[in-house]
Coordinates of C-alpha atoms in Angstrom, one line a residue:
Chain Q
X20 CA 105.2 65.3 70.8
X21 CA 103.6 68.6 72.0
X22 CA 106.1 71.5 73.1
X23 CA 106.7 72.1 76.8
X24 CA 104.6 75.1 78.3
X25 CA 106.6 78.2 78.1
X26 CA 104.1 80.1 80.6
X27 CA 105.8 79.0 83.6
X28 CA 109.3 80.2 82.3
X29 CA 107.9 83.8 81.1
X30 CA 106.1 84.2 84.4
X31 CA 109.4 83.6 86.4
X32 CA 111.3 86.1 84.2
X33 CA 108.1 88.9 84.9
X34 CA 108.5 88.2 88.4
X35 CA 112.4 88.5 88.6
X36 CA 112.1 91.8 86.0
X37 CA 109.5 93.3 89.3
X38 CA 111.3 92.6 91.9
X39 CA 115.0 94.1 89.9
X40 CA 113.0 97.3 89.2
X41 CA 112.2 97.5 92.8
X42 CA 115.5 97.3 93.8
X43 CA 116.8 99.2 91.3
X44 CA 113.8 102.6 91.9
X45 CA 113.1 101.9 95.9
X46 CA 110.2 104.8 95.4
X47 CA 108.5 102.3 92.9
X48 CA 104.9 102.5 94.4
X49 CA 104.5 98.2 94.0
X50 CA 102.4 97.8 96.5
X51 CA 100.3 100.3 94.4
X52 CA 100.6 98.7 91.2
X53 CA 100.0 94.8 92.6
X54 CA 96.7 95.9 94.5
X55 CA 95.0 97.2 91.1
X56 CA 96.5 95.7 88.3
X57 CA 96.6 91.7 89.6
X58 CA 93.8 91.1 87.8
X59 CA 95.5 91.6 84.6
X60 CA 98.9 89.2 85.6
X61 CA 95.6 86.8 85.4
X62 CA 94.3 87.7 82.3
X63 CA 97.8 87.8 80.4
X64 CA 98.5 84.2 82.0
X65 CA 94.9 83.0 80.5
X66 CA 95.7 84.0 77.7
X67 CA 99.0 83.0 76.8
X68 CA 97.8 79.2 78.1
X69 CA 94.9 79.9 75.3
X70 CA 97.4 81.0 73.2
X71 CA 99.4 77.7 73.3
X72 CA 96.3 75.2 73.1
X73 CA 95.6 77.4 69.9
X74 CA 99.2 76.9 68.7
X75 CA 99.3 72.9 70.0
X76 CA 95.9 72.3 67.8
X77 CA 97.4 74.4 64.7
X78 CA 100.2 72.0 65.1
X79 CA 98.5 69.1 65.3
X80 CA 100.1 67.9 68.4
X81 CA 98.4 66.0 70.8
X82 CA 96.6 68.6 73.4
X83 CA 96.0 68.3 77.2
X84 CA 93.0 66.8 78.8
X85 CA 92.9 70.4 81.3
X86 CA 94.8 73.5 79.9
X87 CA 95.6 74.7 83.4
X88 CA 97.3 72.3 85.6
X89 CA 95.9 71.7 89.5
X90 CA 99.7 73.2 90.4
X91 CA 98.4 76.0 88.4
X92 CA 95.1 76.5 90.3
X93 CA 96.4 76.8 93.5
X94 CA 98.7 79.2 92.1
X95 CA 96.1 81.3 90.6
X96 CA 93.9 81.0 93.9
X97 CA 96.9 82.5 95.9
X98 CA 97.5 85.2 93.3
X99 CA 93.7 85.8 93.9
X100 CA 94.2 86.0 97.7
X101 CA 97.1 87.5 97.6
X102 CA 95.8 90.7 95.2
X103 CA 92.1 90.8 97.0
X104 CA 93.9 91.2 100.5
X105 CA 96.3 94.1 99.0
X106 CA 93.6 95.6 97.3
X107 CA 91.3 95.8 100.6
X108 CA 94.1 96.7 102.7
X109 CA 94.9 99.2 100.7
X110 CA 91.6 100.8 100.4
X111 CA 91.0 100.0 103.8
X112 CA 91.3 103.5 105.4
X113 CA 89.0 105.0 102.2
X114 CA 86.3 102.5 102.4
X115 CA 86.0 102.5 106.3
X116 CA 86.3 106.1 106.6
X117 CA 89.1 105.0 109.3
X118 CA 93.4 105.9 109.1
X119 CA 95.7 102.9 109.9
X120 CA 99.1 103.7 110.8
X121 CA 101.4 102.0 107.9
X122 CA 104.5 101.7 106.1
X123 CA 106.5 103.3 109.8
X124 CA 105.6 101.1 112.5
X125 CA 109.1 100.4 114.1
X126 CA 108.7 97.0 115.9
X127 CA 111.6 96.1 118.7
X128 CA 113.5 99.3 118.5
X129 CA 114.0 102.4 120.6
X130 CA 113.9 106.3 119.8
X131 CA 117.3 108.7 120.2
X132 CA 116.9 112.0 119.4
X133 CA 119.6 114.2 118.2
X134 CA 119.1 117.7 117.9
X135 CA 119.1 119.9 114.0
X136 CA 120.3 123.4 114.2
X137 CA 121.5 124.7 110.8
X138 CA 121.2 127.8 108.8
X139 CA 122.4 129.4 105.1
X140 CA 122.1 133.0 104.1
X141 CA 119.7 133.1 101.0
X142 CA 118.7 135.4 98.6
X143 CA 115.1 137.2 98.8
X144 CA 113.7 134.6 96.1
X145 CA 115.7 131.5 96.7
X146 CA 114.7 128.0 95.0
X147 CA 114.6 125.6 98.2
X148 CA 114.2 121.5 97.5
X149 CA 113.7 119.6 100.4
X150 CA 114.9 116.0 99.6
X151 CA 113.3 113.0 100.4
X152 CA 113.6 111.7 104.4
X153 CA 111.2 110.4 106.6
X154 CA 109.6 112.2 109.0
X155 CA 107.8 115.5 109.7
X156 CA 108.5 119.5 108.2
X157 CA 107.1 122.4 108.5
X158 CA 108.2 125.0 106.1
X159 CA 107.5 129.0 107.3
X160 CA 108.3 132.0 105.2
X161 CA 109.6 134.7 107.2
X162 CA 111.4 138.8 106.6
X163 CA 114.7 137.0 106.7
X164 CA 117.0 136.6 104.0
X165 CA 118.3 132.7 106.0
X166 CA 117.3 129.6 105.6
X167 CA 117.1 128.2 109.2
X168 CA 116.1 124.2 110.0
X169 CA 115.7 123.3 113.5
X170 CA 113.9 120.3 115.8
X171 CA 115.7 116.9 115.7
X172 CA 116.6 113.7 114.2
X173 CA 115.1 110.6 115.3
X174 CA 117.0 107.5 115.1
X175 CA 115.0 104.3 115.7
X176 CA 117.8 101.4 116.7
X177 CA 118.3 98.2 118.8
X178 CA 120.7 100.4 120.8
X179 CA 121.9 103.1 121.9
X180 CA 125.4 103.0 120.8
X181 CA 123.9 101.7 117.4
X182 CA 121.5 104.7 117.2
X183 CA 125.1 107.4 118.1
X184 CA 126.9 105.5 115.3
X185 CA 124.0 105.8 112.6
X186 CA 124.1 109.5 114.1
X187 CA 127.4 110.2 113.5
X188 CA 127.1 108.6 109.5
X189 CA 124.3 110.8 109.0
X190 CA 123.2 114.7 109.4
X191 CA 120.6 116.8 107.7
X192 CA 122.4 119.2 105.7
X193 CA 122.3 122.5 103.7
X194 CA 123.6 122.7 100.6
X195 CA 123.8 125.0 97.8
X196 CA 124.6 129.1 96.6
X197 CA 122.2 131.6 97.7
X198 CA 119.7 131.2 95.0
X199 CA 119.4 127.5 94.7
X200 CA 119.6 125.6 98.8
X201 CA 118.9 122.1 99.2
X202 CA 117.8 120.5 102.2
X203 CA 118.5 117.0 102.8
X204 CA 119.6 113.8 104.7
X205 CA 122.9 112.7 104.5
X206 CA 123.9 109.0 104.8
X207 CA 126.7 107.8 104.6
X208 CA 126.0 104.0 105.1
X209 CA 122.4 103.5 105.1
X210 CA 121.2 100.4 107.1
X211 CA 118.2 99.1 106.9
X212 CA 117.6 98.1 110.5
X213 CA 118.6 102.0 111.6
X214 CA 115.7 103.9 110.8
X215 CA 116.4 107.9 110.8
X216 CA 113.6 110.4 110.3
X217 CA 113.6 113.9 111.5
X218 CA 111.0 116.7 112.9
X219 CA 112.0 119.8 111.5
X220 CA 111.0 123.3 111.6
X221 CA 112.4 125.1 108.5
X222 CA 112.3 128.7 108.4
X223 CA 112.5 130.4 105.2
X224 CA 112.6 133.9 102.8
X225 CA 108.7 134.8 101.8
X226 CA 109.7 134.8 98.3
X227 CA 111.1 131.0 98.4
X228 CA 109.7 128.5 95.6
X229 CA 109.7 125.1 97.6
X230 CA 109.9 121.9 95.9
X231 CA 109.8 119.0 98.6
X232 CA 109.9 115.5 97.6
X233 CA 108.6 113.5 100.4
X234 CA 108.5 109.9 101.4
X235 CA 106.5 109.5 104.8
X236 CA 105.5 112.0 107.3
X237 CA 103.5 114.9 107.9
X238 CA 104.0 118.8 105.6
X239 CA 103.1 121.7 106.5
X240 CA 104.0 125.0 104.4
X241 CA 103.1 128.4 105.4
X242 CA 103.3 132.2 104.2
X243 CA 105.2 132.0 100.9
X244 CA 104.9 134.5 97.7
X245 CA 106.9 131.6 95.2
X246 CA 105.3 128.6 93.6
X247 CA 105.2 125.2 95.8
X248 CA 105.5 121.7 94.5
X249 CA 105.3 118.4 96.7
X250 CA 105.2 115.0 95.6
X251 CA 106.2 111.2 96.2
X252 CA 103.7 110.3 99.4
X253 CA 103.3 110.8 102.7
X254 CA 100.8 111.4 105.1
X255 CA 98.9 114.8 105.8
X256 CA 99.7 117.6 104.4
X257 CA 98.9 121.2 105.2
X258 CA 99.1 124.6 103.0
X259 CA 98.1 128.1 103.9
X260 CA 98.8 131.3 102.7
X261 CA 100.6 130.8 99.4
X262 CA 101.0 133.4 97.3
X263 CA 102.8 131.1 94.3
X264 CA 101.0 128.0 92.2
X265 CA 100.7 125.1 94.5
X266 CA 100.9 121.6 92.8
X267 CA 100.7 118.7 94.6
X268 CA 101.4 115.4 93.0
X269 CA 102.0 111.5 95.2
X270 CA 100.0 109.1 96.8
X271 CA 99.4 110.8 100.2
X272 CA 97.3 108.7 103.0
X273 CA 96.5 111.5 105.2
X274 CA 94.3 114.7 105.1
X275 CA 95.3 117.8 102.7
X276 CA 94.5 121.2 103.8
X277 CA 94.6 124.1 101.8
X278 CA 93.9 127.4 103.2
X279 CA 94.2 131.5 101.6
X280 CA 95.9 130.0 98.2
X281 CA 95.8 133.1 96.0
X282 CA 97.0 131.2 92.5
X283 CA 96.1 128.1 91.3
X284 CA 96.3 124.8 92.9
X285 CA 96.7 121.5 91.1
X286 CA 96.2 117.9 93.0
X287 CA 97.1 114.7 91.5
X288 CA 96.0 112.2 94.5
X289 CA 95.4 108.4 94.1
X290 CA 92.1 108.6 93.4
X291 CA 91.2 112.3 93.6
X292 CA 92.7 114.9 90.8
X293 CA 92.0 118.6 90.8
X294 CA 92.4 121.8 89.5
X295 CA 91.4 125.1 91.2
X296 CA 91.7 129.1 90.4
X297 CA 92.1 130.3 94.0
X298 CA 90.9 129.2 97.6
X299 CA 90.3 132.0 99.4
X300 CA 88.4 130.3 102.3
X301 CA 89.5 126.3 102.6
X302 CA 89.1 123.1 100.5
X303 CA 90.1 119.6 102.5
X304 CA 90.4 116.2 100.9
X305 CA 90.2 113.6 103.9
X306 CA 90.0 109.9 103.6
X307 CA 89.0 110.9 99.9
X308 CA 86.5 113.0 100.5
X309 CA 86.5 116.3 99.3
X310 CA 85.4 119.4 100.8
X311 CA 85.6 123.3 100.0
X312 CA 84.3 126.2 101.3
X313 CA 84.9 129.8 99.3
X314 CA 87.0 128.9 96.3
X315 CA 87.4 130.5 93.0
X316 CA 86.8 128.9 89.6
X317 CA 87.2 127.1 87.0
X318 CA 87.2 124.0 89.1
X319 CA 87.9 120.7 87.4
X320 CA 88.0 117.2 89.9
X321 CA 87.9 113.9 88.9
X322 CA 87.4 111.3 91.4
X323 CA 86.6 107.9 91.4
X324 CA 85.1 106.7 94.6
X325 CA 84.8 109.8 97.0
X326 CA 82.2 112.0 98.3
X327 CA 82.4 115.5 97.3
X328 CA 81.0 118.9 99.2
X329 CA 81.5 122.1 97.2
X330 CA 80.0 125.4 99.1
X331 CA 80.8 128.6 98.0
X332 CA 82.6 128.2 94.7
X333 CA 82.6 130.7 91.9
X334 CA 83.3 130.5 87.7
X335 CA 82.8 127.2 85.9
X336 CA 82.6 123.6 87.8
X337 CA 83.5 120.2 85.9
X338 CA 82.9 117.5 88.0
X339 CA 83.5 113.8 86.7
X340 CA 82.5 111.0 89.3
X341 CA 82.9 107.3 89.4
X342 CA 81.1 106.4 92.7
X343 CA 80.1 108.3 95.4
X344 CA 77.9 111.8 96.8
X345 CA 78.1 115.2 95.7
X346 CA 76.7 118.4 97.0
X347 CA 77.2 121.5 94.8
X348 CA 76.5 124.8 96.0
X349 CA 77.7 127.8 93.5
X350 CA 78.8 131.1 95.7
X351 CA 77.2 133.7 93.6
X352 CA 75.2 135.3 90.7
X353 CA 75.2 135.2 87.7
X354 CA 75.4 131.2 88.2
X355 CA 78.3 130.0 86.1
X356 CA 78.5 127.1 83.7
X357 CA 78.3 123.7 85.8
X358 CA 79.1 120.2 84.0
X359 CA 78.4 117.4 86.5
X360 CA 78.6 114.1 85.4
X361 CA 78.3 110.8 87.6
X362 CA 78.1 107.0 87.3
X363 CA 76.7 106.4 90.7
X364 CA 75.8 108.0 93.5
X365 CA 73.1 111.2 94.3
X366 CA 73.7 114.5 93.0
X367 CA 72.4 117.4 95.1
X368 CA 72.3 121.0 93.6
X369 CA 71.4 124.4 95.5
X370 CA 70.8 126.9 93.5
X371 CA 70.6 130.9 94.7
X372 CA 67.3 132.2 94.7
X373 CA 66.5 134.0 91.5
X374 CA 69.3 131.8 89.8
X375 CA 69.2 132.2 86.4
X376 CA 70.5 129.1 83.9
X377 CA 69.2 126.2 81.8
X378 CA 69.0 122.9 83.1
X379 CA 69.2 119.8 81.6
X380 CA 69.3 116.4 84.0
X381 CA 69.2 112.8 83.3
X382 CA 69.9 109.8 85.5
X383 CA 69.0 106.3 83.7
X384 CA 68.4 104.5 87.3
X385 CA 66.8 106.8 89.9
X386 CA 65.0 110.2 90.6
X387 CA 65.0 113.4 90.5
X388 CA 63.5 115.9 92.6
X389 CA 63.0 119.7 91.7
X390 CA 62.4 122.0 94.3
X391 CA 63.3 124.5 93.1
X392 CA 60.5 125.2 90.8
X393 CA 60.7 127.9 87.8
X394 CA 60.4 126.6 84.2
X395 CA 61.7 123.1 84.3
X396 CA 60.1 120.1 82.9
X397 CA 60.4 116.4 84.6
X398 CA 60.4 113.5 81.9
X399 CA 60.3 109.8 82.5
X400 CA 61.1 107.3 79.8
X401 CA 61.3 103.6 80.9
X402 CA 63.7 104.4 84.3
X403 CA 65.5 107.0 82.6
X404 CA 64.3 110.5 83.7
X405 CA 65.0 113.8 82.7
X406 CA 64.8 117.2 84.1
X407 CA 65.0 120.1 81.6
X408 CA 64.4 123.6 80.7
X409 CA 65.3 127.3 81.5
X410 CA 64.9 129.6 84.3
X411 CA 65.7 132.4 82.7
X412 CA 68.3 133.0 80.4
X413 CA 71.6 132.1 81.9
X414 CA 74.4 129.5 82.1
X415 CA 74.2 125.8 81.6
X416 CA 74.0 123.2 84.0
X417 CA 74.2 120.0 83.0
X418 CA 74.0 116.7 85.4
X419 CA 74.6 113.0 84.0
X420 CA 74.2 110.1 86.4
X421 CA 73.6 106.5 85.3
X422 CA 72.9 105.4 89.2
X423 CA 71.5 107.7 91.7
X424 CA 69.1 110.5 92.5
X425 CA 69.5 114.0 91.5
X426 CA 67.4 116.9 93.5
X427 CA 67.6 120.5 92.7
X428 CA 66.8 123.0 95.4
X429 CA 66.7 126.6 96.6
X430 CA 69.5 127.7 98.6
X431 CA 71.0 131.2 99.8
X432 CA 74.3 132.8 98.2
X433 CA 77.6 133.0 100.0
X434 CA 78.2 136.7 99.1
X435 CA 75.6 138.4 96.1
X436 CA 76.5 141.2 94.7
X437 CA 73.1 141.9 94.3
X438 CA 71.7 141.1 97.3
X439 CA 72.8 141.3 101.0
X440 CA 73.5 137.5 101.8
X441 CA 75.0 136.3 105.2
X442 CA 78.2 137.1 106.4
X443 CA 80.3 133.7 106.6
X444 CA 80.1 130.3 104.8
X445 CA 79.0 128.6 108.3
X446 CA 75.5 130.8 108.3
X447 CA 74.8 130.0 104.5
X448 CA 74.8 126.2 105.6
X449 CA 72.7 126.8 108.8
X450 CA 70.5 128.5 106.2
X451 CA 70.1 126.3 103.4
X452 CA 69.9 123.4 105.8
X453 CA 66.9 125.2 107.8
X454 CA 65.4 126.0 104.2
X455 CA 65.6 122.2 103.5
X456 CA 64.5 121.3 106.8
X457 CA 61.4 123.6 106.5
X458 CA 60.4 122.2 102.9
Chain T
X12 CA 85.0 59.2 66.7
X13 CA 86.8 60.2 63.9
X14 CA 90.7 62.5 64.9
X15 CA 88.9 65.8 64.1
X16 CA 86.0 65.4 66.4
X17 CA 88.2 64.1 69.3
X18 CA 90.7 67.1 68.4
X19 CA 87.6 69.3 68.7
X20 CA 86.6 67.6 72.2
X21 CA 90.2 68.1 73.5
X22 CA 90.5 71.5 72.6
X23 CA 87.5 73.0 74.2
X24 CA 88.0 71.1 77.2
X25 CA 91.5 72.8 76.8
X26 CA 90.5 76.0 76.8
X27 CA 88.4 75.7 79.5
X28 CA 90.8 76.3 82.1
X29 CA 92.4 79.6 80.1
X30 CA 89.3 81.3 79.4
X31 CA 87.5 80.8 83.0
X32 CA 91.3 82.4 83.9
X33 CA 90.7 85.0 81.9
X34 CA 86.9 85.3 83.1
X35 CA 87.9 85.8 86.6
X36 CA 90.6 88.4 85.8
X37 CA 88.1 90.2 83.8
X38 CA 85.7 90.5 86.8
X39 CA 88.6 91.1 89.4
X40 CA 89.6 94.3 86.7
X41 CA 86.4 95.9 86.3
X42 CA 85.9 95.6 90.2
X43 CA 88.6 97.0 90.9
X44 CA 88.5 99.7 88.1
X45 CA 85.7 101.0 90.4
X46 CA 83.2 99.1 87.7
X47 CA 80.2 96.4 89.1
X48 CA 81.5 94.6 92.6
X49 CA 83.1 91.0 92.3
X50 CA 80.4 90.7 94.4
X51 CA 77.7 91.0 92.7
X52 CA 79.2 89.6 89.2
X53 CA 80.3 86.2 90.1
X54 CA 77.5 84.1 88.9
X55 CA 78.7 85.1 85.2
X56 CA 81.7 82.6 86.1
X57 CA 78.6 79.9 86.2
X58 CA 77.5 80.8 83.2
X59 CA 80.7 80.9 81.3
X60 CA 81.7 78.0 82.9
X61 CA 77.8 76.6 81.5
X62 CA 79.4 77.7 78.0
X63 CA 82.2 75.9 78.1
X64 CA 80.4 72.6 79.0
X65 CA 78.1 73.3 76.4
X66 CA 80.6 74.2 73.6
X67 CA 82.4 70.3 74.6
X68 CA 79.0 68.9 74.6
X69 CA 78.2 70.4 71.1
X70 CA 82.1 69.6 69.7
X71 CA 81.3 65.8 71.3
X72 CA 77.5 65.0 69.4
X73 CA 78.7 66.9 66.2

């Protein structure tokens, strides 16, 4: 007689181990994990039921007319269902270039507000951490040596005397010596159907490093000298004027904003990851999509399905894309080393006049279009094509795309140091899209 | 029909159901790893599906 199927058993004991380690680490990201790694729960569970008609025939035993039950198929088509409508739900707003409010809809329940007014004397550099609460902040560094949070707590209940007894178990606190303050919300018995976020304005020495660990809600940092760290998720978040290295790590659904960062920024999104010198002028990731404006180099990104717009930059560019647009538009001469590398989507380069670098293009499934003339030679093998050669001697650019077009074409510099260019980023658009227009 | 040949028909219709599991996941992975759209790839399920048939056909003349 044949063994019994151990599949079912081992599936059971996966499923309790995902939903222990969810209780046990609430900031799991599972909804994260199930929308893009389902498929593989499928493929482990094909083949351990391989793995056991192997083992049965080995045996000798007697071996099933189907290896998957018609229990099982239904099973499998709801697993299917179940991971497709995550998966498209979750790329949703990124697909459909559209936000859907999610994760903080309160359904039956009113607002009380309570008001925050707390401060701490701090030293001129002090190490702030904002703990994890829901809601909004905005963090300001100011000439005083105090840590000030103001604006209020929101309590979402069913009541209002529920809402005043979840207020009176909880209060955003201070905590901490001069040189090491902790923000945070303290509850004393958390219920799940109270819901308590806060608005906060939080007023702090220039100097301060900020490390804020956020769960939902909006950020917004502005004028400090010390470094800056956010992560866990949330929705948009806004930085301008830091003096200190910004790093930015968490799934975050909303828009990021960075403005006058004078060290360098590192972003570890979802599906966007980069890593910048300086951005003098402005770089905005919204709904994926990446845009900058005046920013200094080396700039590495990686991004998977997003369109990119880079204006302005100087010093080295690595770009790797999985799927979508790029337009690259280097901010001065001599041109720096540009490595651009695609697997589909159009590649659009605009190159100063009297640009100096050698080129060498290829996309296996499209064209390319040179207009910007000099000393570069188009190939075509099969539908592979090649662009290649020098104009003048200067850095290399190289672009690899297996789907999509590429074009090359003359555009006008941000700010050359060898010749008078227009004053501000907007102009050198208006230009290069009138010289495009004209051609 | 001797007992190998019939252990040989069993078996790949057996591991039909498995593999057209695994099949699907596969496609389902790549798709979502940003690879070729579900979309656009399900017809290789016909075809490994075709396999299989074929493979219990071959295991049943043999």
């Amino acid at each position: 007689m044949r063994d019994r199927s151990i599949v079912g058993p081992l599936l059971l004991m996966g499923l309790g181990a995902v939903l222990l380690a969810r209780n046990l680490y609430p900031e799991l990201p599972l909804g994260e994990y199930i929308s893009n790694y389902w498929p593989y729960l499928l493929i482990l569970w094909g083949l351990m039921r391989l793995g056991e008609v192997v083992a049965w025939s080995a045996k000798g035993d007697p071996l099933p007319s189907r290896g998957v039950s018609g229990g099982e198929w239904v099973l499998i088509v709801f697993l299917i269902l179940l991971g497709s409508g995550v998966h498209a739900t979750r790329n949703f707003p990124r697909n459909f270039n559209v936000r859907v409010p999610w994760g903080d809809v309160d359904i039956f329940t009113e607002h009380y507000d309570y008001p925050v007014a707390l401060d701490h004397t701090a030293a001129k550099t002090p190490q702030i951490t904002i703990e994890d609460f829901r809601g909004d902040i905005t963090v300001k560094g100011d000439g005083d040596n105090m840590v000030k949070l103001t604006g209020h707590k929101s309590i979402g209940a069913m009541t209002k005397e529920s809402a005043d007894a979840s207020n009176n178990a909880s209060a955003f606190e201070i905590t901490g010596d001069e040189n090491n303050l902790t923000i945070r919300l303290r509850e004393e018995r958390p219920r799940p159907q109270v819901r308590i976020s806060g608005v906060l304005e939080l007023s702090v020495p220039k100097g301060a490093s900020v490390r804020a660990t956020r769960r939902s809600g909006n950020l917004r940092m502005n004028g400090l000298d010390g470094a800056v760290r956010v992560e866990g998720r949330g929705s948009d978040i806004d930085l301008e004027a830091i003096n200190g290295p910004v790093t930015v790590d968490g799934a975050f659904t909303g828009s990021l904003r960075a403005r006058s960062l004078s060290k360098p920024m590192n972003y570890k999104g979802r599906n966007t990851q980069f890593t910048v010198e300086k951005i003098p002028g402005e770089l905005t990731v919204d709904s994926g999509d990446l845009t900058a404006s005046d920013i200094v180099g080396p700039m590495a990104v990686t991004s998977r399905s997003n369109d990119l717009r880079l204006t302005g930059f100087t010093n080295s560019l690595n770009v790797t894309l999985q799927r979508g647009d790029l337009h690259v538009e280097p901010g001065n001469l001599p041109l720096a080393p540009m490595h651009i590398r695609s697997r589909s989507g159009d590649i659009q380069v605009v190159l100063p006049e009297g640009a100096q670098f050698t080129m060498d293009a290829s996309t296996d499934s499209g064209d390319i279009s040179n207009n910007f003339g000099g000393g570069l030679q188009l190939e075509e093998r099969g539908r592979r094509k090649t662009l290649k050669g020098a104009a003048g001697s200067g850095a290399a650019i190289e672009i690899e795309t297996s789907r999509g077009d590429i074009s090359i074409s003359k555009g006008s510099l941000l700010s050359a140091p060898t010749t008078a260019g227009p004053s501000s980023s907007k102009d050198v658009v208006k230009k290069s899209v009138l010289e495009k227009v004209e051609q | 029909m001797n007992p190998t040949q019939s252990r040989t028909q069993t078996f790949a219709g057996a591991a039909r159901g498995p593999v057209m599991m695994i099949v699907v996941g596969v496609l389902f992975a790549v798709d979502h790893a940003s690879g070729p759209n579900i979309a656009r790839t399900w017809p290789v399920i016909l075809v490994a599906l075709g396999g299989m048939k074929l493979w219990e056909y071959g295991a049943r003349k043999s």
